[in-house]
CSV table of C-alpha atoms in Angstrom, one decimal:
chain,number,residue,atom,x,y,z
F,27,SER,CA,31.5,-27.8,19.8
F,28,GLY,CA,28.1,-27.0,21.3
F,29,LEU,CA,24.8,-28.7,20.7
F,30,GLY,CA,24.9,-30.7,17.5
F,31,GLY,CA,28.6,-29.9,16.9
F,32,GLN,CA,30.0,-31.1,13.5
F,33,ALA,CA,26.7,-32.8,12.6
F,34,ILE,CA,24.9,-29.4,12.5
F,35,ASN,CA,27.8,-27.7,10.8
F,36,LYS,CA,27.9,-30.4,8.0
F,37,THR,CA,24.3,-29.9,6.9
F,38,ARG,CA,22.5,-26.9,5.4
F,39,SER,CA,19.3,-27.2,7.4
F,40,ASN,CA,19.0,-23.6,8.6
F,41,VAL,CA,15.5,-22.1,7.9
F,42,ASP,CA,15.0,-18.3,7.7
F,43,LEU,CA,11.4,-17.1,7.4
F,44,VAL,CA,10.3,-13.5,7.0
F,45,HIS,CA,6.7,-12.2,7.3
F,46,LYS,CA,6.8,-9.4,4.8
F,47,PRO,CA,4.0,-7.2,6.0
F,48,THR,CA,5.4,-6.9,9.6
F,49,GLY,CA,9.1,-7.6,8.9
F,50,ILE,CA,9.2,-10.3,11.6
F,51,ARG,CA,12.2,-12.7,10.9
F,52,VAL,CA,12.4,-16.2,12.4
F,53,THR,CA,15.4,-18.5,12.0
F,54,CYS,CA,15.5,-22.2,13.1
F,55,GLN,CA,18.3,-24.7,13.1
F,56,GLU,CA,17.2,-27.0,15.9
F,57,THR,CA,17.4,-30.3,14.0
F,58,ARG,CA,19.3,-31.7,11.1
F,59,SER,CA,16.1,-32.1,9.1
F,60,LEU,CA,15.2,-29.1,6.9
F,61,GLU,CA,11.5,-30.2,6.8
F,62,GLN,CA,11.3,-30.3,10.6
F,63,ASN,CA,13.0,-27.0,10.9
F,64,ARG,CA,10.5,-25.4,8.5
F,65,LYS,CA,7.6,-26.7,10.7
F,66,ILE,CA,9.2,-25.4,13.9
F,67,ALA,CA,10.0,-22.0,12.2
F,68,ARG,CA,6.4,-21.7,11.0
F,69,SER,CA,5.0,-22.4,14.4
F,70,MET,CA,7.4,-19.9,15.9
F,71,LEU,CA,6.3,-17.3,13.3
F,72,ILE,CA,2.6,-18.0,14.0
F,73,GLU,CA,3.2,-17.6,17.7
F,74,ARG,CA,5.0,-14.2,17.3
F,75,LEU,CA,2.3,-13.0,14.9
F,76,ASP,CA,-0.4,-14.1,17.4
F,77,LEU,CA,1.4,-12.1,20.2
F,78,LEU,CA,1.5,-9.1,17.9
F,79,GLN,CA,-2.0,-9.3,16.7
F,80,ASN,CA,-3.8,-10.3,19.9
F,81,ALA,CA,-1.8,-8.5,22.5
F,82,GLY,CA,-3.6,-9.7,25.7
F,83,LEU,CA,-5.5,-12.6,24.3
F,84,SER,CA,-2.9,-14.6,22.4
F,85,LYS,CA,-2.7,-18.3,22.9
F,86,LEU,CA,0.5,-17.9,24.9
F,87,ASP,CA,-1.1,-15.2,27.2
F,88,VAL,CA,-4.2,-17.3,27.8
F,89,LYS,CA,-2.0,-20.4,28.6
F,90,VAL,CA,0.1,-18.4,31.1
F,91,THR,CA,-3.1,-16.9,32.7
F,92,LEU,CA,-4.6,-20.4,33.1
F,93,GLU,CA,-1.4,-21.8,34.7
F,94,ARG,CA,-1.3,-18.9,37.2
F,95,ARG,CA,-4.9,-19.5,38.1
F,96,ARG,CA,-4.3,-23.3,38.6
F,97,LYS,CA,-1.2,-22.5,40.7
F,98,ALA,CA,-3.2,-20.0,42.8
F,99,ASN,CA,-6.0,-22.5,43.3
F,100,LYS,CA,-3.6,-25.2,44.3
F,101,GLN,CA,-2.0,-23.0,46.8
F,102,LYS,CA,-5.4,-21.9,48.2
F,103,MET,CA,-6.4,-25.6,48.6
F,104,ALA,CA,-3.1,-26.4,50.3
F,105,ASN,CA,-3.6,-23.5,52.8
F,106,ARG,CA,-7.1,-24.7,53.7
F,107,LYS,CA,-5.8,-28.0,55.0
């Protein structure tokens, strides 16, 4: 039962990546494809390392800040009308 169900349980597509210097561990079993899971896990690991390395200036933090600014500007423009 659950997402994927028997299709996920039949395949060995789980990926487990460890960044040895920091000890960060990422696992991924989103698709049935091992290759796609590796790509997804690598991007997840890169994102976590970015958050760790660049605390306030990581890509995710910058993206969230931009979204907040856009939302605030949109609200400001709506209030002017």
